[in-house]
Short mmCIF file of C-alpha atoms in Angstrom, two decimals:
data_model
loop_
_atom_site.label_atom_id
_atom_site.label_comp_id
_atom_site.label_asym_id
_atom_site.label_seq_id
_atom_site.Cartn_x
_atom_site.Cartn_y
_atom_site.Cartn_z
CA MET A 1 74.54 92.42 121.84
CA GLU A 2 74.73 95.70 120.05
CA LYS A 3 77.14 98.57 121.45
CA LYS A 4 75.56 101.46 123.25
CA SER A 5 76.11 105.06 121.78
CA PHE A 6 78.33 107.31 123.66
CA ASN A 7 75.21 109.63 123.86
CA GLU A 8 73.97 107.61 126.50
CA LEU A 9 76.67 108.57 128.76
CA GLU A 10 75.88 110.93 131.68
CA THR A 11 77.66 114.13 132.34
CA VAL A 12 78.73 113.06 135.89
CA GLU A 13 80.01 110.04 134.25
CA LYS A 14 81.99 112.06 131.88
CA ASP A 15 83.49 113.84 134.78
CA ILE A 16 84.11 110.59 136.50
CA ILE A 17 85.96 109.34 133.57
CA THR A 18 88.11 112.40 133.06
CA GLU A 19 89.10 112.32 136.76
CA LEU A 20 90.13 108.66 136.24
CA GLY A 21 92.18 109.78 133.29
CA ASN A 22 93.97 112.73 135.21
CA ILE A 23 94.91 110.37 138.04
CA GLY A 24 96.05 107.60 135.66
CA ILE A 25 98.08 109.92 133.64
CA GLY A 26 99.44 111.42 136.84
CA ASN A 27 100.68 108.29 137.84
CA ALA A 28 102.10 107.43 134.38
CA ALA A 29 104.10 110.71 134.37
CA THR A 30 105.59 109.91 137.40
CA SER A 31 106.78 106.83 136.64
CA MET A 32 107.98 107.76 133.48
CA ALA A 33 109.98 111.04 134.74
CA ALA A 34 111.61 108.63 137.24
CA MET A 35 112.75 106.22 134.47
CA LEU A 36 114.01 108.86 132.23
CA ASN A 37 114.95 111.37 135.11
CA SER A 38 113.20 114.13 133.25
CA LYS A 39 110.93 117.24 134.21
CA LEU A 40 108.09 115.42 132.56
CA THR A 41 104.75 117.08 133.31
CA ILE A 42 101.12 116.61 132.87
CA ASP A 43 99.24 118.97 130.27
CA PHE A 44 95.56 118.08 130.53
CA THR A 45 93.25 115.33 130.34
CA LYS A 46 90.11 115.76 128.73
CA VAL A 47 87.18 113.47 127.35
CA LEU A 48 86.43 114.51 123.77
CA ALA A 49 83.98 113.71 121.43
CA LEU A 50 85.47 114.22 118.03
CA ASP A 51 84.48 113.78 114.23
CA PHE A 52 86.86 111.09 112.72
CA ASP A 53 88.96 113.94 110.60
CA GLU A 54 89.12 115.90 113.82
CA ILE A 55 91.11 112.79 115.41
CA ALA A 56 93.13 111.99 112.21
CA ASN A 57 94.17 115.75 112.36
CA MET A 58 95.19 115.86 115.98
CA MET A 59 98.93 114.70 115.57
CA GLY A 60 99.73 117.62 113.06
CA GLY A 61 98.02 116.38 109.89
CA PRO A 62 96.95 112.70 108.48
CA GLU A 63 100.39 112.59 106.73
CA ALA A 64 102.44 113.67 109.80
CA LEU A 65 104.98 110.74 110.62
CA THR A 66 104.15 109.46 113.98
CA VAL A 67 104.95 106.61 116.44
CA GLY A 68 102.19 104.82 118.27
CA VAL A 69 102.43 102.33 120.83
CA LEU A 70 99.03 100.42 121.30
CA SER A 71 97.79 98.05 123.99
CA LEU A 72 94.73 96.18 124.58
CA PHE A 73 92.99 95.73 127.88
CA GLU A 74 90.51 93.46 129.11
CA GLY A 75 88.91 91.60 131.76
CA ASP A 76 86.28 93.45 133.86
CA ALA A 77 86.40 96.28 131.21
CA GLU A 78 87.90 96.16 127.79
CA GLY A 79 89.39 98.83 125.49
CA MET A 80 92.63 100.13 124.19
CA PHE A 81 95.49 102.58 125.02
CA LEU A 82 97.45 104.42 122.13
CA PHE A 83 100.44 106.53 123.09
CA VAL A 84 101.26 108.63 120.04
CA LEU A 85 103.77 111.35 119.42
CA GLN A 86 105.31 112.63 116.39
CA LYS A 87 108.44 110.95 115.20
CA SER A 88 111.05 113.39 115.99
CA GLN A 89 109.78 113.49 119.56
CA ALA A 90 110.07 109.80 119.84
CA ASP A 91 113.50 110.04 118.81
CA ASN A 92 113.91 112.38 121.69
CA LEU A 93 112.33 110.07 124.19
CA ILE A 94 114.53 107.09 122.93
CA ASN A 95 117.62 109.24 123.11
CA MET A 96 116.78 110.06 126.83
CA LEU A 97 116.39 106.25 127.77
CA LEU A 98 119.52 105.09 125.60
CA LYS A 99 121.54 108.24 126.71
CA THR A 100 122.34 108.82 122.88
CA ALA A 101 121.51 111.88 120.61
CA GLY A 102 120.35 113.15 117.47
CA PRO A 103 117.62 112.18 115.06
CA ILE A 104 117.28 108.16 114.40
CA ASP A 105 116.85 107.64 110.68
CA PHE A 106 115.85 103.82 111.02
CA TYR A 107 114.71 102.22 114.45
CA ASP A 108 116.66 98.88 114.86
CA HIS A 109 115.49 96.42 117.50
CA ILE A 110 116.96 98.49 120.47
CA HIS A 111 115.26 101.59 119.34
CA PHE A 112 111.83 99.51 119.06
CA SER A 113 112.47 97.64 122.37
CA ALA A 114 112.80 101.17 123.87
CA ILE A 115 109.84 102.89 122.68
CA LYS A 116 107.93 99.94 123.56
CA GLU A 117 109.30 99.77 126.97
CA ILE A 118 108.41 103.51 127.36
CA GLY A 119 104.55 102.90 126.32
CA ASN A 120 104.58 99.86 128.29
CA ILE A 121 105.45 101.94 131.35
CA ILE A 122 102.93 104.57 130.72
CA GLU A 123 99.94 102.10 129.91
CA GLY A 124 100.83 99.79 132.35
CA THR A 125 100.76 102.35 135.13
CA TYR A 126 97.69 103.92 134.07
CA LEU A 127 96.08 100.77 134.08
CA THR A 128 97.12 99.96 137.30
CA ALA A 129 95.97 103.14 138.77
CA LEU A 130 92.45 102.53 137.21
CA GLU A 131 92.28 99.11 138.42
CA GLY A 132 93.36 100.59 142.05
CA LEU A 133 90.44 103.39 141.66
CA THR A 134 87.48 101.09 140.37
CA GLY A 135 88.46 97.78 142.00
CA LEU A 136 87.96 96.22 138.25
CA SER A 137 90.45 93.43 137.53
CA LEU A 138 92.11 94.51 134.10
CA LYS A 139 94.93 92.72 131.97
CA LEU A 140 97.07 94.64 129.56
CA SER A 141 98.31 92.96 126.08
CA PRO A 142 102.06 93.24 125.15
CA PRO A 143 102.45 96.68 123.62
CA GLN A 144 102.70 96.84 119.70
CA VAL A 145 104.73 99.65 117.97
CA CYS A 146 104.01 101.44 114.48
CA ILE A 147 105.87 104.05 112.90
CA ASP A 148 103.45 105.51 109.94
CA MET A 149 101.30 108.36 108.84
CA ALA A 150 98.97 109.65 111.94
CA GLY A 151 95.89 109.26 109.81
CA ALA A 152 96.73 105.46 109.44
CA ILE A 153 97.63 104.89 113.14
CA LEU A 154 94.76 106.82 114.42
CA SER A 155 92.39 105.03 112.22
CA VAL A 156 92.81 102.14 114.66
CA PRO A 157 90.90 104.06 117.47
CA VAL A 158 88.88 105.86 114.88
CA ILE A 159 87.40 102.52 113.78
CA GLU A 160 86.71 101.24 117.51
CA PHE A 161 84.24 104.07 118.03
CA GLY A 162 83.26 104.33 114.40
CA GLN A 163 80.97 101.09 115.45
CA THR A 164 79.03 102.95 117.75
CA GLY A 165 78.68 106.26 116.17
CA ASP A 166 79.67 109.34 114.21
CA LYS A 167 81.97 110.87 116.78
CA GLY A 168 84.71 109.33 118.69
CA PHE A 169 84.78 109.35 122.22
CA LEU A 170 88.05 109.26 123.76
CA VAL A 171 90.08 110.11 126.98
CA GLU A 172 93.02 112.17 125.88
CA SER A 173 95.97 112.61 128.14
CA GLY A 174 98.74 115.11 127.07
CA PHE A 175 102.47 115.45 128.94
CA LYS A 176 105.17 117.39 128.26
CA ASP A 177 108.79 118.04 128.42
CA VAL A 178 109.69 121.61 127.40
CA GLU A 179 113.35 121.10 127.65
CA GLN A 180 113.60 117.99 125.57
CA ASP A 181 111.07 118.83 123.05
CA ILE A 182 108.37 116.09 123.82
CA ASP A 183 104.63 116.64 123.74
CA GLY A 184 103.01 113.04 123.78
CA ARG A 185 99.34 111.91 123.88
CA LEU A 186 97.98 109.09 125.53
CA LEU A 187 94.44 107.98 124.37
CA MET A 188 92.05 105.49 126.08
CA VAL A 189 89.13 104.19 123.89
CA SER A 190 86.69 102.08 125.52
CA SER A 191 83.18 100.78 125.22
CA VAL A 192 80.47 102.83 126.84
CA ASP A 193 79.40 99.43 128.72
CA SER A 194 83.06 99.68 130.20
CA TYR A 195 83.16 103.11 131.00
CA GLN A 196 79.88 102.72 132.84
CA LYS A 197 81.49 99.98 134.99
CA MET A 198 84.25 102.17 135.87
CA CYS A 199 82.07 104.67 136.92
CA ASN A 200 79.61 102.47 138.78
CA VAL A 201 82.09 101.46 141.40
CA LEU A 202 82.99 104.87 142.21
CA LYS A 203 79.36 106.28 142.02
CA LEU A 204 78.64 103.66 145.00
CA LYS A 205 81.25 105.09 147.09
CA MET A 206 79.97 108.62 146.55
CA MET B 1 96.45 121.40 86.74
CA GLY B 2 93.14 121.35 88.20
CA GLU B 3 92.33 121.44 91.87
CA ILE B 4 92.89 118.74 94.45
CA ILE B 5 89.47 117.75 96.18
CA LYS B 6 90.11 116.33 99.36
CA VAL B 7 88.07 113.50 100.69
CA GLY B 8 87.70 112.87 104.73
CA ILE B 9 87.08 109.61 106.74
CA ALA B 10 83.90 108.01 106.10
CA ALA B 11 83.08 110.39 103.49
CA LEU B 12 82.91 110.71 99.73
CA ASP B 13 83.24 113.15 96.63
CA VAL B 14 83.46 113.23 92.83
CA CYS B 15 85.73 115.13 90.44
CA LYS B 16 86.13 115.77 86.83
CA ALA B 17 89.27 116.49 84.87
CA PRO B 18 91.62 118.67 85.13
CA ASP B 19 90.71 117.97 89.00
CA SER B 20 92.25 115.29 90.96
CA ILE B 21 90.82 113.65 94.14
CA THR B 22 92.52 112.58 97.07
CA THR B 23 92.30 111.03 100.54
CA LEU B 24 94.92 111.02 103.34
CA GLY B 25 96.47 108.58 105.53
CA LEU B 26 94.50 105.37 104.53
CA GLY B 27 95.21 102.69 107.45
CA SER B 28 92.50 100.04 107.61
CA CYS B 29 89.95 102.00 105.97
CA VAL B 30 90.01 101.58 102.08
CA GLY B 31 89.63 104.13 99.53
CA VAL B 32 87.45 102.86 96.40
CA VAL B 33 87.83 105.03 93.33
CA LEU B 34 85.12 104.51 90.60
CA TYR B 35 85.90 106.30 87.45
CA ASP B 36 84.26 106.73 83.73
CA GLU B 37 87.30 106.98 81.24
CA LEU B 38 85.16 108.66 78.67
CA ASN B 39 83.89 111.43 80.79
CA LYS B 40 86.98 111.49 82.73
CA THR B 41 84.94 111.55 85.87
CA ALA B 42 85.72 109.78 89.15
CA GLY B 43 84.31 109.24 92.69
CA LEU B 44 86.22 108.31 95.69
CA VAL B 45 84.76 107.12 98.89
CA HIS B 46 86.72 106.51 102.30
CA VAL B 47 85.03 103.61 104.11
CA MET B 48 85.84 102.59 107.76
CA LEU B 49 83.78 99.39 108.31
CA PRO B 50 82.79 96.55 106.23
CA ASP B 51 79.23 95.90 106.99
CA SER B 52 76.22 98.61 107.71
CA THR B 53 73.75 95.91 108.88
CA ARG B 54 76.34 94.79 111.81
CA ILE B 55 75.91 98.31 113.35
CA ARG B 56 73.20 100.06 114.95
CA GLU B 57 73.79 103.63 114.00
CA ASN B 58 74.60 103.27 110.32
CA THR B 59 72.92 106.62 109.04
CA ASN B 60 76.16 107.73 107.47
CA ARG B 61 76.37 105.34 104.29
CA ALA B 62 79.79 106.69 103.34
CA LYS B 63 81.25 105.07 106.59
CA PHE B 64 80.64 101.27 105.48
CA ALA B 65 81.87 99.21 102.31
CA ASP B 66 78.22 97.93 101.18
CA THR B 67 76.34 101.05 101.55
CA GLY B 68 79.43 103.54 100.62
CA VAL B 69 79.82 101.78 97.23
CA ASP B 70 75.94 102.16 96.64
CA LEU B 71 76.02 105.68 97.58
CA MET B 72 79.04 106.40 95.39
CA ILE B 73 77.39 104.74 92.25
CA GLU B 74 74.11 107.00 93.24
CA ARG B 75 76.41 110.33 93.41
CA LEU B 76 77.95 109.63 89.86
CA GLU B 77 74.74 108.41 88.59
CA ALA B 78 73.21 112.02 89.70
CA ILE B 79 75.71 113.67 87.63
CA GLY B 80 74.95 111.62 84.43
CA ILE B 81 77.52 109.07 84.60
CA LYS B 82 76.37 105.61 83.84
CA LYS B 83 76.98 102.53 86.10
CA MET B 84 78.10 100.14 83.30
CA MET B 85 80.81 102.67 82.15
CA LEU B 86 82.31 102.51 85.71
CA LYS B 87 85.67 100.98 86.75
CA ALA B 88 87.19 100.85 90.02
CA LYS B 89 90.61 101.03 91.74
CA ILE B 90 91.01 100.38 95.37
CA ALA B 91 93.77 100.86 98.03
CA GLY B 92 94.25 100.36 101.54
CA GLY B 93 92.95 97.93 104.18
CA ALA B 94 96.27 97.43 106.00
CA LYS B 95 96.63 96.08 109.43
CA MET B 96 98.53 98.77 111.35
CA PHE B 97 99.06 96.75 114.60
CA GLU B 98 99.68 93.01 115.00
CA PHE B 99 96.77 92.46 117.15
CA SER B 100 93.57 90.40 116.74
CA ARG B 101 90.48 90.26 118.71
CA PRO B 102 89.24 86.71 119.89
CA GLY B 103 86.83 85.17 117.51
CA GLU B 104 88.20 87.33 114.36
CA LYS B 105 89.42 85.44 111.74
CA TYR B 106 90.22 88.40 109.38
CA SER B 107 91.73 91.81 110.51
CA ILE B 108 89.26 94.80 110.33
CA GLY B 109 91.46 95.81 107.09
CA ASP B 110 90.94 92.69 105.15
CA GLN B 111 87.38 92.57 106.04
CA ASN B 112 86.90 96.04 104.31
CA VAL B 113 88.83 94.95 101.44
CA MET B 114 86.74 92.04 101.23
CA ALA B 115 83.55 93.75 101.49
CA VAL B 116 84.32 96.38 98.95
CA LEU B 117 85.16 93.80 96.23
CA GLN B 118 81.87 92.05 97.36
CA ALA B 119 79.98 95.38 96.71
CA LEU B 120 81.69 95.98 93.43
CA ARG B 121 80.55 92.43 92.34
CA ARG B 122 77.03 93.02 93.25
CA HIS B 123 77.29 95.91 90.86
CA ARG B 124 79.45 94.36 88.16
CA ILE B 125 82.06 97.06 88.48
CA PRO B 126 85.25 95.77 87.26
CA VAL B 127 88.22 95.97 89.51
CA VAL B 128 91.05 97.43 87.37
CA ALA B 129 93.68 97.49 90.15
CA GLN B 130 94.06 97.29 93.87
CA ASP B 131 96.85 97.95 96.36
CA THR B 132 95.51 96.36 99.49
CA GLY B 133 96.58 94.89 102.82
CA LEU B 134 100.17 94.49 104.33
CA ASN B 135 101.04 96.68 107.22
CA TYR B 136 101.38 100.30 106.42
CA GLY B 137 99.33 103.46 105.73
CA ARG B 138 98.51 104.92 102.20
CA THR B 139 97.74 108.33 100.84
CA ILE B 140 96.03 108.05 97.38
CA LEU B 141 95.64 110.56 94.48
CA PHE B 142 93.54 109.81 91.64
CA ASN B 143 93.75 111.70 88.34
CA PRO B 144 90.58 111.11 86.10
CA ALA B 145 92.49 112.20 82.98
CA THR B 146 95.10 109.63 83.20
CA TYR B 147 93.10 107.04 85.19
CA GLU B 148 96.20 106.88 87.33
CA LEU B 149 96.24 106.19 91.03
CA LYS B 150 99.11 107.40 92.91
CA ILE B 151 100.05 105.90 96.14
CA THR B 152 102.28 107.50 98.73
CA SER B 153 103.38 105.70 102.01
CA ALA B 154 105.88 106.84 104.73
CA GLY B 155 109.52 105.85 104.02
CA LYS B 156 108.55 103.93 100.58
CA MET B 157 108.63 105.04 97.01
CA ASP B 158 105.58 106.22 95.34
CA LYS B 159 103.87 103.58 93.37
CA VAL B 160 101.12 104.06 90.56
CA ILE B 161 98.47 101.62 89.92
#
């Protein structure tokens, strides 16, 4: 079956998805703040339709050194989460978790585990909130970490929605810790069918 | 030194020496350079997906390996370049994350590379050099005066093919 285009989503559906994203990231930020003992706050959640190049530029240019933690989800709906932040800020997050300091030139397995765990908490909590709100049953894959140019990392979600049109439709949430210089993004990318499933359950309750 | 022409995702452009042409942060996408040594002219297309026939919204021909190579040749022919003079250098097609979808034998990067090579074979354009696959991103810069393709990756030495 061919995939639907994002133009087929209604405005009310986009509103519902934004709200789901808001609650998802709210829960994720709370659990992360507790884990890291930080003043992490949610910056925004928005549903975006972007050109491919706008997405590649969202982390400070296609060549900016970026850390991405990616998980796929499947079950009643399918899609992916990508937690991204600039490499220097990922260093800060890892330092907060490991109670260390300073820039990390080379990630060893401890650093990889740390950033993987942070990504897993964020994505897992977000997904659990989504399940609770929609009643859908979803399963999250183990997280994968990549440190590379932003353009190369963001090409993964870009290719996902490249299959359905020339604009990327994604749910972007930002969160910040000003004191620690952290400005991370969580992107959720799913298919139109899956977004509609998430909405349908809620529409019935309205 | 001339100007550097930037090509975006799912886009293409042409350039003539002393200008050079680049695309930034290729992940599983593939950058295809077609060049004419005599006229010191090159085209670069940044393709994202292997096969336009598998997708309904396929009007952007530069997005796909099959139609992207066709369109690149058309654009070069439109400025007087002959197809039989063209040679190719390609880079990209990495696998950025180690995950695969059920039923997918090859990663999207590998599929892109295979589809590009197939399209070039169909047009009988020789592939002079390629730097594809593996698990890291690439920025590429082609200089039509020297036919050199420079590949820059994060945390690695630059490479010229």
